[in-house]
Each structure stands twice: as C-alpha cells, then as structure tokens.
Amino acid sequence: MSVSRYVGAVLAEKPGKDDEYERAMHDFFSHRPYLRQQVRDDTRRWPTRDELHERGR
C-alpha cells in the first residue's frame, strides 16, 4: 500500500468516527438531568458537597 493510499484511507475513516462521537454526545446530553438526587423517605436531607469535604470552614 502506498503512503498516499494509506493517508487517504485514514482520512476517509475520520469523518465516521466524528459522527459516532457526535451521536454519542447527543445521546448522553438528551437525557436530563444527568445526575438525579435520590429522594429520602424520612425528613433528613443529603449533605452538600462542601459539607462532605469540609469546605468553607
């Protein structure tokens, strides 16, 4: 295989990979919300991120 054919094959393959990435990204972002906080049955609340990591104290 010549270099020009190899480069042509690599370049022909690239748009297909870009399309797959775009499709996967669209699929991921189409499901909102990304992270859903679970509802607790009791009256307690979930700690905030800052509380968990003792930030701002």
XYZ file of C-alpha atoms in Angstrom:
57
model
C 0.000 0.000 0.000
C 1.367 3.390 -0.934
C 1.615 6.257 1.505
C -0.982 8.280 -0.382
C -3.482 5.390 -0.249
C -2.801 4.918 3.451
C -3.322 8.625 4.160
C -6.484 8.559 2.040
C -7.816 5.576 3.988
C -7.064 7.221 7.334
C -8.753 10.453 6.259
C -11.778 8.580 4.906
C -12.161 6.825 8.270
C -12.055 10.028 10.354
C -15.488 11.512 9.497
C -17.164 8.259 10.509
C -15.539 8.426 13.936
C -16.555 12.080 14.305
C -20.161 11.135 13.512
C -20.095 8.368 16.125
C -18.766 10.813 18.728
C -21.421 13.405 17.869
C -24.159 10.769 18.105
C -22.907 9.504 21.463
C -22.610 13.029 22.849
C -26.117 13.916 21.668
C -27.497 10.721 23.200
C -25.850 11.439 26.562
C -26.961 15.059 26.758
C -30.527 14.286 25.649
C -31.246 12.511 28.977
C -31.736 15.186 31.636
C -30.932 15.520 34.447
C -27.572 13.802 34.250
C -27.381 13.094 37.966
C -30.628 12.858 39.861
C -30.552 13.241 43.621
C -32.412 10.419 45.295
C -35.394 11.326 47.444
C -35.221 10.204 51.043
C -38.229 8.687 52.783
C -37.513 10.460 56.065
C -37.137 14.184 56.739
C -33.335 14.198 56.660
C -31.535 15.892 53.791
C -28.466 14.827 51.872
C -25.287 16.736 52.821
C -23.913 19.217 50.312
C -20.614 18.658 48.582
C -18.978 21.380 50.677
C -20.242 19.757 53.881
C -18.847 16.387 52.829
C -15.425 17.817 52.069
C -15.435 20.323 54.963
C -15.008 23.281 52.637
C -15.633 26.861 53.628
C -14.950 26.303 57.292
